[in-house]
Amino acid sequence: MTNNHNVGFILDSLLGTAYQFDDIKEVEFLIDGAPIGYLDMYDFSVPFERPNPEVKEKNKKQKVSPMRNEPDADPVIVIDPGHGGKDPGSIGSDGTEEADLNLEIAKKLRDYLEDRLNATVYMTRTTDKYIDLDKRYALANEKKADIFISVHINSSSNSSVKGTTVIYPNNHHIKLSREAADFVHNRVIDVLRDYKSPYEDNRNLAVLRGTKMPAILTETGFISNSSDLKYLKSNSGQDEIANKIYRGVKDWWFD
């Protein structure tokens, strides 16, 4: 706003209307740095529409898909609920199977990604079924996914250990995978203790090594820890974890 006179105005955020008082040359109004209207010496009020935050979100810069080379496309994501069927994964002190919890979190994550990020989401499994590891990453490669997310839960012989971490593969997409891991981890630690910062896969995990796109494996708490297990079994806990993973993916996609 440029003016050689004293000026006063009221911005009514509820009505979305600006009011001008006194003699001024020109007033430019901005929201988040974007011009939304002007007042000149002949105007006494200028109604305007507040920018829609959803529209603004859509206009943010998106990743260029390393698989599809489409800069403005909505993301394609493959979610892999770890274990399943004959492979229950780790088992909690009360008999809870990791595979079941992985599936519940993954389903909720799918819903968030589809509803809020407009992503096309594929699941390696939607029931308690065993899927070969090579078929899991093969689905992501076939669908030319922008990111592969494998959902797991940790375990330890020390029941006091708790918290979350994210693992990413050491392949030709390591930089993007590391960035995605960092974004997701920074969100999930809002609801789970920070067990360990995201780290490069040093075990050559089969489910990650064959991916041809950015990939992460989330360890969402410890099934061997009683407080983590209670949280992981709760519907609210599963929903919060899924929401935080979704937010991390969104942060990465629009970074």
Backbone as a ProteinNet text record, in pm:
[ID]
protein_1_A
[PRIMARY]
MTNNHNVGFILDSLLGTAYQFDDIKEVEFLIDGAPIGYLDMYDFSVPFERPNPEVKEKNKKQKVSPMRNEPDADPVIVIDPGHGGKDPGSIGSDGTEEADLNLEIAKKLRDYLEDRLNATVYMTRTTDKYIDLDKRYALANEKKADIFISVHINSSSNSSVKGTTVIYPNNHHIKLSREAADFVHNRVIDVLRDYKSPYEDNRNLAVLRGTKMPAILTETGFISNSSDLKYLKSNSGQDEIANKIYRGVKDWWFD
[TERTIARY]
85.5	0	89.4	72.7	150.4	58.6	96.8	5.5	82.3	53.7	117.2	28.4	-86.7	-180.1	-200.5	-255.4	-295.4	-414.1	-414.8	-522	-559.5	-686.5	-732.2	-826.6	-819.7	-915.8	-940.6	-1051.8	-1089.6	-1103.2	-1038	-1052.5	-1138.4	-1258	-1352.2	-1335.4	-1271.4	-1242	-1366.3	-1469.2	-1591	-1672.4	-1686.3	-1766.8	-1686.8	-1553.3	-1469.4	-1480.1	-1501.7	-1517.5	-1420.8	-1354.8	-1261.8	-1329.6	-1305.8	-1362.7	-1250.6	-1264.7	-1162.8	-1213.1	-1122.7	-1155.1	-1043.7	-1077.5	-984.1	-941.7	-866.9	-824	-693.7	-694.9	-573.4	-560.1	-439.9	-413.8	-454.8	-402.7	-436.3	-399.8	-480.6	-452.5	-456.2	-353.8	-352.7	-363.8	-457.4	-477.4	-419.1	-348.9	-288.8	-320.8	-335.5	-345.7	-241.9	-154.8	-43.7	38.9	54.7	137.5	70.6	-54.3	-124.1	-220.4	-213.9	-306.4	-449.9	-539.9	-680.7	-769.3	-714.1	-796.2	-729.7	-785.4	-731.7	-844.1	-805.2	-893.9	-830.6	-907.7	-854.2	-935.6	-906.5	-965.2	-1115.7	-1169.6	-1312.3	-1392.4	-1321.8	-1390.8	-1398.3	-1508.5	-1521.5	-1525.6	-1555.6	-1548.4	-1530	-1453.1	-1429	-1451	-1559.8	-1579.1	-1483.7	-1441.6	-1354.6	-1382.2	-1339.9	-1352.8	-1219.2	-1224	-1102	-1056.2	-925.4	-877.2	-911.6	-951	-984.1	-855.4	-831	-705.2	-689.5	-802	-791.8	-740.1	-786.6	-738.9	-591.1	-552.4	-411.4	-325.5	-373.8	-300.2	-279.5	-382.8	-371.9	-270.4	-252.5	-162.5	-17.1	7.1	144.5	225.4	354.9	442.6	445.6	427.2	428.4	555.7	584.7	696.1	671.3	777.5	768.3	787.9	690.5	697	821.5	906.9	1025.2	988.7	866.3	823.1	742.5	662.9	570.9	607.7	700.1	744.1	626.4	533.2	416.3	419.8	456.2	479.4	356	237.3	118.6	16.7	54.9	-39	-56	-171.4	-190.5	-105.4	-63	29.7	-33.7	48.6	14	96.8	30	97.4	60.9	160	135.8	166	67.6	83.3	95.1	194.4	219.4	202.9	90.1	77.1	165.6	269.9	367.8	310.1	372.8	337.8	197	131	-2.1	-9.3	-128	-148.6	-60.4	17.2	104.2	219.1	238.5	345.4	282.9	265.2	199.3	287.9	417.2	509.8	536.9	572.9	597.8	465.4	473.6	352.4	365.8	261.5	261.8	240.1	259.5	247.3	107.2	8	-130.3	-173.8	-79.9	-112	-147.1	-146.8	-177	-71	-115.6	-23.8	4.3	130.8	171.2	97.7	80.5	18	-120.1	-195.5	-330.9	-327.1	-236	-224.6	-173.7	-77.3	-27.1	-140.9	-229.2	-339.1	-436.7	-468.4	-563.1	-506.6	-380.5	-317.3	-311.2	-276.1	-263.6	-396.9	-505.3	-637.5	-674.7	-645.8	-676.6	-588.4	-463	-372.6	-424	-468	-525	-639.5	-728.7	-844.5	-801.3	-703.7	-653.6	-592	-511.3	-442.9	-540.8	-642	-741	-831	-876.1	-973.8	-911.3	-789.7	-732.2	-619.3	-556.4	-447.3	-486.7	-605.9	-655.6	-560.8	-497.9	-401.9	-473.1	-411	-452.6	-371.6	-439.9	-371.2	-398	-291.7	-301.4	-247.2	-310.8	-268.4	-213.7	-102.4	-49.2	-138.6	-211.2	-312.4	-417.5	-540.5	-649.9	-714.6	-661.7	-709.8	-588.7	-615.2	-507.5	-455.8	-373.9	-325.2	-174.5	-107.6	37.1	68.3	156	200.3	352.2	404.5	550.2	609.5	727.4	790.3	816.7	857.9	887.6	761.1	647.1	521.2	476.8	521.3	483.4	547.7	678.4	742.5	714.6	685.8	652.6	523.9	427.9	304	334	421.3	457.9	526.9	614.8	683.2	585.1	492.4	393.1	303.5	263.8	172.7	246.5	378.2	461.2	430.8	433.5	400.6	503.8	457.2	547.6	620.1	557.3	621.6	561.6	645.6	606.5	619.9	512.3	512	480.7	577.4	556.4	534.7	421.5	382.3	416.1	497.8	540.1	536	554.8	566.1	689.6	765.6	891.9	871.6	979.2	977	1117.3	1124.4	1254.1	1244.9	1357.6	1362.5	1356.2	1384.4	1375.1	1239.2	1149.2	1011.8	998.8	1104.7	1097.6	1123.1	1177.2	1206.2	1075.7	1062	939.3	971.4	875.1	892.9	890.2	916	900.9	1027.7	1040.7	1148.7	1104	1184.3	1154.8	1283.6	1272.3	1386.1	1366.8	1475.6	1466.8	1578.5	1555.4	1653.4	1769.1	1880.6	1998	1998	1922.8	1920.5	1925.2	1891.1	1908	1810.8	1711.8	1620.1	1644.6	1765.9	1794.4	1766.7	1795.8	1774.5	1626.1	1540.5	1396.9	1340.6	1392.4	1347.1	1383.3	1505.4	1547.9	1460.9	1430.5	1345.6	1206.8	1149.6	1017.4	1020.6	1126	1139.8	1146.2	1220.6	1232.6	1098.2	1026.6	897.4	798.3	792.2	698.8	737.7	865.2	911.6	881.3	904.3	880.7	734.1	645.3	502.9	465.6	514.6	473.6	523.4	637.6	687	599.9	498.4	399.7	317	304.2	217.3	291.4	413.5	493.8	634	694.9	830.4	926.4	1026.1	1129.4	1230.3	1213.8	1306.3	1440.8	1436.1	1558.6	1528.6	1621.1	1602.8	1599.3	1532.8	1528.3	1668.6	1680.7	1813.2	1807.4	1922.6	1937.8	1932.7	1863.6	1851.2	1988.3	2032.7	2162.5	2147.2	2021.5	1995	1953.2	1949.6	1909.1	1772.5	1675.7	1541.7	1481.3	1430.1	1380.8	1267.1	1180.9	1064	1101.2	1219.5	1264.2	1361.8	1444.9	1557	1515.2	1395.4	1352.7	1268.5	1248.3	1164.2	1236.6	1161.3	1216.8	1169	1125	1075.5	1115.4	1096.7	1119.9	1038.7	1098.6	1032.3	1070.5	977.2	1004.1	937.3	993.1	932.7	916.7	793.2	767.1	760.1	828.3	818.2	739.5	609.5	520.5	503.5	607.1	600.3	652.8	653.2	702.4	588.6	561.8	457.4	498.4	628.4	682.3	672.3	633.5	618.1	469.7	434.8	293.1	218.8	281.8	212	199.2	304.7	295.8	188.2	186.4	89.4	-53.6	-78.6	-212.7	-254.7	-163.3	-191.3	-213.7	-129.5	-138.8	-267.4	-320.4	-443.7	-568.6	-557.1	-674.3	-708	-836.2	-879.6	-826.7	-826.7	-777.9	-628.4	-553.8	-410	-378.1	-446.1	-425.8	-459.4	-568.2	-609.3	-507.4	-455.9	-356.8	-228.7	-183.8	-62.3	-82.2	-195.6	-225.4	-231.2	-292.7	-303.1	-165.7	-77.1	56.7	140.2	125.4	197.1	146.5	14.6	-43.9	10.3	14.5	62.9	209.3	288	427.9	443.4	361.8	364.8	321.8	220	174.2	283.7	349.8	460.5	567.2	600.1	702.9	657.7	533.5	483.1	482.6	454	446	572.7	677.4	800.7	867.5
-118.2	0	123.5	211.2	334	452.9	547.8	657	764.9	893.7	1004.7	1061.4	1000.1	1047.6	940.5	982.8	885.5	806.9	679.4	596.4	490.6	458.7	350.2	263.2	132.7	44.5	-76.3	-137.5	-256.4	-371.3	-482.8	-601.6	-700.3	-716.9	-805.8	-945.6	-1034.2	-1168	-1254.3	-1216.9	-1295.7	-1261.1	-1133.5	-1090.9	-1086.4	-1085.8	-1080.5	-947.5	-836.6	-705.2	-607.6	-523.5	-423.2	-287.2	-206.3	-72.6	30.2	137.9	241.6	370.1	438.8	567.7	666.7	793.8	903	906.1	1010.1	1032.7	958.3	861.8	787	775.9	746.1	733.7	595.9	494.7	358.7	261.6	159.3	52.9	-79.3	-158	-292.1	-392.1	-484.7	-586.5	-718.6	-787.5	-915.3	-1014.1	-1140.1	-1248.8	-1352.2	-1384.3	-1475.8	-1430.6	-1297.8	-1242.5	-1233	-1276.6	-1274	-1156.2	-1070.2	-956.9	-1005.4	-939.3	-978.6	-862	-740.6	-626.8	-496	-388.5	-255.5	-161.7	-54.6	57.8	182.2	264.2	392.7	503.7	628.4	742.2	753.8	681.7	691.4	579.6	480.4	366.8	382.1	336.5	336.5	194.8	100.6	-38.8	-128.6	-233.8	-329.6	-469.2	-534.8	-672.4	-764.7	-869.1	-964.5	-1102.7	-1202.4	-1339.4	-1386.2	-1444.9	-1498.5	-1620.4	-1629.5	-1743.9	-1875.7	-1971.5	-2103.6	-2180	-2222.9	-2291.8	-2422.1	-2488.6	-2612.9	-2586.8	-2476.1	-2440.3	-2407.4	-2333.5	-2296.9	-2422.3	-2521.6	-2645.8	-2714.7	-2713	-2777.8	-2707.5	-2576.3	-2499.3	-2507.2	-2572.9	-2586.6	-2671.9	-2650	-2727.9	-2873.1	-2965.3	-3106.2	-3171.2	-3289.4	-3367.3	-3407.3	-3415.8	-3475.7	-3625.3	-3703.2	-3847.1	-3905.5	-3975.2	-4037.3	-4153.9	-4204.8	-4318.8	-4276.4	-4168.2	-4130.8	-3999.6	-3923.8	-3796	-3703	-3696.7	-3610	-3510.1	-3384.9	-3288.6	-3247.3	-3251.6	-3200.5	-3308.2	-3433.6	-3542.8	-3565.1	-3618.2	-3659.3	-3783.5	-3804.2	-3913.7	-4052.2	-4146.5	-4288.3	-4351	-4418.9	-4469.3	-4615.2	-4696.5	-4835.3	-4849.3	-4901.5	-4926.4	-5076.5	-5114.7	-5256.1	-5283.3	-5341.1	-5382.4	-5504.7	-5489.2	-5595.1	-5724.8	-5836.8	-5971.7	-6010.9	-6102.5	-6147.9	-6297.2	-6355.3	-6497.8	-6583.6	-6671.7	-6763.1	-6691	-6564	-6483.3	-6373.6	-6398.3	-6299.7	-6182.5	-6192.8	-6089.7	-6106	-5999	-6004.1	-6019.8	-6077.3	-6103.1	-6038.1	-5965.4	-5898.5	-5995	-5946.4	-6030.5	-6087.3	-6021.9	-6069.2	-6149.6	-6181.2	-6260	-6178.7	-6046.8	-5961	-5979.4	-5998.6	-6019.1	-5888.2	-5865.6	-5744.3	-5729.2	-5838.7	-5832.9	-5768.7	-5799.5	-5743.9	-5593.3	-5548.1	-5404.6	-5330.1	-5390.6	-5328.1	-5302.5	-5401.2	-5390.6	-5280.2	-5270.2	-5167	-5027	-5007.4	-4876.5	-4845.5	-4945.5	-4925.8	-4887.9	-4949.8	-4916.6	-4772	-4730.8	-4592.2	-4494.5	-4532.2	-4448.7	-4436	-4546.3	-4542.7	-4441.8	-4445.6	-4355.3	-4209.4	-4178.8	-4040.7	-3996.7	-4081.6	-4045.1	-4027.2	-4111.8	-4100.5	-3979.1	-3958.6	-3852.4	-3713.5	-3702.5	-3570.4	-3532.5	-3630.2	-3600.6	-3635.4	-3689	-3729.1	-3827.6	-3911	-4008.4	-4132.5	-4195.7	-4329.4	-4427.7	-4507.9	-4594.3	-4741.4	-4819.3	-4964.2	-5028.5	-5137.3	-5210.2	-5346.3	-5387.5	-5520	-5629.2	-5597.8	-5689.4	-5609.1	-5658.9	-5594.4	-5690.6	-5812.6	-5913.4	-5979.4	-6071.3	-6143.3	-6252.8	-6211.4	-6301.2	-6286.6	-6398	-6392.6	-6355.3	-6258.4	-6213.9	-6223.4	-6288.7	-6296.3	-6155.9	-6140.9	-6009.1	-5950	-6034.4	-5980.7	-5933.6	-5990.2	-5946.2	-5811.4	-5779.3	-5652.3	-5535.1	-5540.7	-5429.5	-5436.1	-5557.4	-5570.5	-5495.5	-5494.8	-5420	-5271.3	-5221.4	-5079.4	-5046.5	-5134.8	-5112.5	-5117.4	-5211.7	-5226.4	-5103.2	-5048.9	-4933.9	-4801.6	-4808.8	-4688.6	-4590	-4643	-4562.9	-4453.1	-4344	-4234.4	-4264.1	-4346.7	-4386.1	-4518	-4599.8	-4728.5	-4715.9	-4748.3	-4735.2	-4870.7	-4929.1	-5056	-5027.6	-5073.7	-5043.7	-5162.3	-5136.8	-5241	-5188.8	-5282.6	-5249.9	-5321.5	-5253.8	-5305.2	-5400.9	-5465.9	-5553.5	-5560.9	-5585.2	-5592.8	-5689.8	-5750.9	-5837.8	-5755.5	-5626.2	-5533.1	-5463.9	-5500.5	-5450.6	-5302.7	-5241	-5098.2	-5010	-5068.4	-4992.4	-4959.5	-4834.4	-4791.5	-4682.2	-4650.7	-4539.9	-4581.7	-4485.8	-4505.8	-4470.7	-4528.1	-4492.4	-4524.3	-4483	-4508.8	-4554.3	-4656.1	-4710.7	-4681.7	-4651.7	-4626.6	-4702.9	-4744.3	-4826.9	-4746.2	-4813.8	-4753.4	-4792.9	-4716.1	-4742.2	-4610	-4611	-4491.1	-4380	-4408.3	-4303.4	-4271.3	-4293.5	-4278.5	-4137.1	-4035.6	-3897.6	-3870.9	-3907.9	-3886.6	-3974.6	-4096.2	-4185.7	-4128.8	-4076.7	-4016.9	-3896.9	-3814	-3697.7	-3740.5	-3840.6	-3890	-3946.2	-4020.9	-4078.3	-3969.4	-3864.4	-3753.9	-3684.8	-3657.5	-3590.2	-3674.9	-3803.5	-3891.9	-3904.6	-3925.4	-3940.6	-3815.8	-3699.1	-3574.4	-3555.5	-3618.4	-3613.4	-3719.5	-3840.8	-3950.8	-3931	-3864.8	-3842.9	-3744.5	-3689.1	-3610.9	-3700.8	-3828.9	-3918.9	-4040.1	-4065.2	-4174.9	-4124.1	-4181.7	-4140.8	-4162.2	-4074.9	-4085.2	-4191.5	-4312.6	-4420.3	-4401.8	-4370.7	-4356.3	-4274.6	-4185.5	-4105.6	-4197.1	-4154.4	-4236	-4279	-4402.5	-4451.6	-4541.3	-4548.2	-4627	-4775.7	-4850.2	-4994.5	-5061	-5116	-5183.5	-5335.4	-5380.6	-5525.1	-5575.7	-5485.4	-5522.2	-5590.5	-5525.3	-5581.6	-5610.7	-5730.7	-5775.5	-5689.4	-5643.5	-5567.4	-5428.9	-5380.7	-5248.5	-5253.4	-5354	-5350.6	-5357.9	-5409	-5420.4	-5304.3	-5204.7	-5091.3	-5002.4	-4949.5	-4860.5	-4716.7	-4686.4	-4552.1	-4521.9	-4398.1	-4369.5	-4466	-4513.1	-4612.1	-4590.4	-4623.5	-4616.5	-4734.5	-4773.5	-4874.3	-4811.4	-4797.5	-4734.1	-4839.4	-4813.8	-4896.6	-4814.7	-4840.5	-4753.7	-4806.4	-4791.1	-4834.4	-4975.7	-5019.5	-5152.2	-5235.6	-5347.3	-5437.4	-5504.4	-5503.2	-5563.9	-5471.5	-5346.6	-5249.9	-5235.6	-5245.3	-5249	-5120.4	-5004.6	-4878.9	-4856.9	-4889.2	-4879.9	-4975	-5097.3	-5197.1	-5151	-5097.1	-5047.4	-4939.8	-4851.1	-4742.4	-4797.2	-4891.1	-4948.2	-5028.3	-5085.2	-5164	-5076.5	-4954	-4866.7	-4808	-4791	-4731.5	-4589.1	-4515.6	-4377	-4372.5	-4465.6	-4470.4	-4502.7	-4601.6	-4637.7	-4521.3	-4451.2	-4337.9	-4224.5	-4197.8	-4090.6	-4123	-4245.8	-4285.8	-4273.4	-4323.2	-4313.8	-4169	-4084.5	-3942.7	-3877.3	-3913.3	-3853.5	-3901.5	-4028.7	-4076.6	-4003.4	-3990.9	-3916	-3773.9	-3706.4	-3567.9	-3560.3	-3658.4	-3660.8	-3680.3	-3768.2	-3790.1	-3663.8	-3596.2	-3471.7	-3365.7	-3354.8	-3259.6	-3287.4	-3413.5	-3453.2	-3424.8	-3457.3	-3441.5	-3295.9	-3206.2	-3064.4	-2987.4	-3058.4	-2990.8	-2920.2
0	0	0	-99.3	-109.7	-90.6	0.8	33.4	108.4	79.3	149.2	258.5	281.8	382	488	601.6	700.7	645.7	669.7	616.1	717.9	718.1	803.6	725.4	748	681.9	771.3	747.7	821.9	724.3	753.8	670.8	747.3	700.9	767	709.7	785.6	734.2	723.1	796.1	788.3	665.2	638.4	524.7	395.9	408.1	288.9	217.9	292	231	294.9	213.2	263.7	260.7	364.5	371	377.3	302.9	294.9	359.2	427.4	485.1	452.5	445.3	419.2	272.3	238.5	100.4	76	-11.7	-44.1	-194.5	-236.9	-380.3	-431.8	-369.9	-411.5	-301.4	-285.2	-190	-264.6	-246.5	-304.3	-190.7	-201.6	-100.1	-147.3	-54.5	-85.7	24.8	-12.6	83.3	45.2	142.9	115.9	-3.1	-17.8	-123.9	-258.7	-269.2	-398.2	-403.2	-506.9	-518	-529.9	-454.5	-460.8	-499	-508	-547.6	-513.8	-566	-545.3	-501.9	-433.2	-405.9	-466.4	-535.5	-578.4	-513.3	-548	-477	-499.8	-598.8	-627	-560.4	-505.5	-445.8	-295.5	-237.2	-92.6	-37	-118.9	-74.5	-195.1	-174.9	-282	-226.3	-263.8	-218.9	-293.4	-228.1	-295.5	-240.1	-315.5	-271.3	-216.9	-98.8	-40	-120.1	-151.1	-228.3	-160.5	-238.7	-188	-160.3	-33.9	-3.7	-79.9	-112.6	-188.1	-329	-390	-523.4	-518.2	-414.8	-399.8	-386.9	-310.5	-294	-427.6	-511	-641.2	-730.5	-707.9	-793.1	-749.1	-635.6	-590.3	-688.2	-685.3	-772.2	-726.1	-819.2	-787.3	-839.2	-783.9	-833.7	-979.8	-1056.9	-1189.9	-1171.1	-1211.6	-1191.7	-1257.3	-1181.4	-1241	-1332.2	-1317.3	-1397.7	-1520.3	-1506.8	-1614.3	-1682.1	-1621.8	-1678.3	-1707.2	-1613.1	-1624.6	-1509.3	-1535.9	-1427.7	-1350	-1409.9	-1342.8	-1308.8	-1319.9	-1294.1	-1144	-1105.3	-966.7	-941	-816.7	-788.5	-801	-840.4	-838	-726.4	-634.7	-514.6	-491.8	-459.4	-420.2	-271.7	-198.9	-55.3	-33.7	42.6	70.7	220	262.6	402.6	426.1	504.5	521.5	575.3	533	578.6	532.3	602.9	564.9	541.2	563.8	542.4	630.5	568.1	643.8	713.1	679.9	740.2	826.1	956.3	1042.9	1081.7	1052	1098.1	1246.3	1311.7	1455.8	1530.2	1650.2	1728.5	1865.6	1906.6	2035.6	2150.3	2271.8	2391.1	2408.7	2349.4	2360.3	2238.3	2150.9	2032.6	1909.4	1921.3	1806.2	1698.1	1575.4	1464.2	1391.4	1363.9	1292.5	1160.4	1087.1	954.8	959.9	1065.4	1077.5	1100.1	1184.5	1212.4	1089.2	1019.6	896.6	798.2	785	688.9	727.5	856.5	900.3	877.5	910	888.1	738.9	659.2	514.3	450.8	494.5	440.4	471.4	593	631.2	553.8	533.3	454	311.1	254	118.4	109.7	207.9	205.4	211.1	294.9	303.4	170.8	112.2	-12.2	-127.6	-133	-240.3	-220.9	-97.8	-71.7	-69.7	-17.3	6.4	-88.9	-148.7	-242.2	-385.6	-400.2	-532.5	-599.7	-517.5	-568.9	-621.6	-719.1	-761.2	-678.5	-597.4	-501.9	-533.8	-532.8	-547.8	-420.7	-377.6	-257.9	-300.3	-240.1	-271.4	-213.9	-109.2	-55.8	19.3	18.9	92.2	191	198.2	292.4	357.7	449.7	517.5	425.3	331.3	226.7	211.8	188.3	168.3	23.6	6.6	-125.6	-130.7	-233.2	-248.6	-253.9	-197.5	-190.1	-327.9	-422.8	-555.5	-627.2	-592.3	-653.2	-597	-477.8	-415.4	-489.5	-505.2	-577.1	-726.8	-777.3	-919.6	-952.2	-858.7	-880.1	-893.6	-807.4	-813.9	-945.8	-989.7	-1117.3	-1234	-1228.3	-1335.8	-1345.7	-1231.4	-1229.7	-1247.6	-1261.2	-1274.9	-1161.6	-1041	-922.9	-900.2	-841.5	-805	-675.1	-590.8	-465.8	-418.6	-356.9	-299.3	-148.6	-76.4	69.5	131.1	199.5	268.4	417.1	468.7	606.8	696.5	797.8	891.4	1034.7	1127.8	1270.1	1323	1405.2	1455.8	1572.7	1612.6	1729.7	1787.6	1918.4	1985.5	2102.8	2135	2252.9	2380.9	2368.6	2481.4	2475.4	2563.2	2556.5	2590.7	2639.8	2672.2	2549.8	2443.8	2322.4	2251.3	2210.4	2143.1	2042.3	1956.2	1863	1717.2	1631.9	1487.4	1410.3	1293.6	1202.2	1059.7	962.5	821.1	753.3	670.1	597.1	448.4	378.4	234.4	162.9	38.4	-32.9	-89.5	-106.3	-169.6	-316.9	-395.8	-540	-615.2	-743.2	-824.8	-787	-701.8	-655.4	-507.8	-461.3	-318.7	-268.2	-348.1	-303.1	-277.7	-373.7	-357.1	-246	-234	-127.4	9.3	21.4	147.9	183.4	83.3	108.1	155	88.9	128.3	269.8	301	434.9	541	512.9	608.5	630.6	522.1	534.3	614.4	583.7	654.2	801.2	826.3	964.4	1046.9	989.1	1061.5	1098.1	1025.1	1058.7	1162.7	1143.6	1231.2	1373.8	1390.4	1527.1	1605.1	1541.1	1615.9	1707.2	1670.1	1746.1	1802.3	1757.6	1809	1841.7	1942.6	1979.9	1863	1854.9	1751.6	1795.2	1743.6	1778.5	1709.5	1580.9	1502.7	1379	1342.2	1221.2	1099.1	991.1	869.8	827.3	782.7	746.4	622.4	558.5	436.5	469.1	385.9	405	396.4	508.9	510.6	513.9	501.2	502	364	267.4	131.1	131.8	194.4	207.5	70.3	54.6	-75.7	-127.4	-39.3	-83.5	-135.6	-98.4	-142.1	-259.2	-262.7	-357.3	-503.6	-530.9	-669.7	-719.3	-635.3	-675.1	-775.5	-871.2	-973.3	-954.8	-835.2	-802.5	-658.2	-612.6	-471.4	-384.6	-276.8	-192	-46.3	42.5	186	254.9	367.3	453.8	591.1	634.9	763.9	873.5	983.5	1104.1	1206	1212.6	1291.1	1433.3	1513.5	1652.4	1671.6	1798.2	1834.8	1890.7	1826.1	1873.6	2004	2032.1	2153.9	2274.7	2253.9	2362.3	2395.6	2521.7	2560.5	2525.8	2546.1	2516.7	2366.2	2290.4	2144.5	2092.6	2145.9	2100.4	2126.3	2243.7	2275.7	2176.6	2145.4	2051.2	1910.4	1868.7	1734.3	1714.4	1821.5	1812.4	1810.1	1857.8	1866.4	1730	1705	1578.9	1565.4	1676.9	1673.1	1645.9	1704.5	1680.3	1535.8	1481.9	1341.4	1249.3	1281.4	1198.8	1206.2	1326.1	1340.8	1265.4	1274.7	1203.3	1052.4	1003.7	860.3	814.9	896.9	863.2	855.9	947.5	948.6	829.6	793	674.5	550.9	540.1	427.6	422.4	537.1	539.6	497.8	539.9	498.4	348.8	292.4	147.4	74.1	126.1	63.8	70.6	185.1	198	92.5	76	-21.6	-164.4	-195.1	-331.6	-374.8	-280.5	-314.2	-276.6	-237.7	-195.7	-313.9
[MASK]
+++++++++++++++++++++++++++++++++++++++++++++++++++++++++++++++++++++++++++++++++++++++++++++++++++++++++++++++++++++++++++++++++++++++++++++++++++++++++++++++++++++++++++++++++++++++++++++++++++++++++++++++++++++++++++++++++++++++++++++++++++++++++++++++

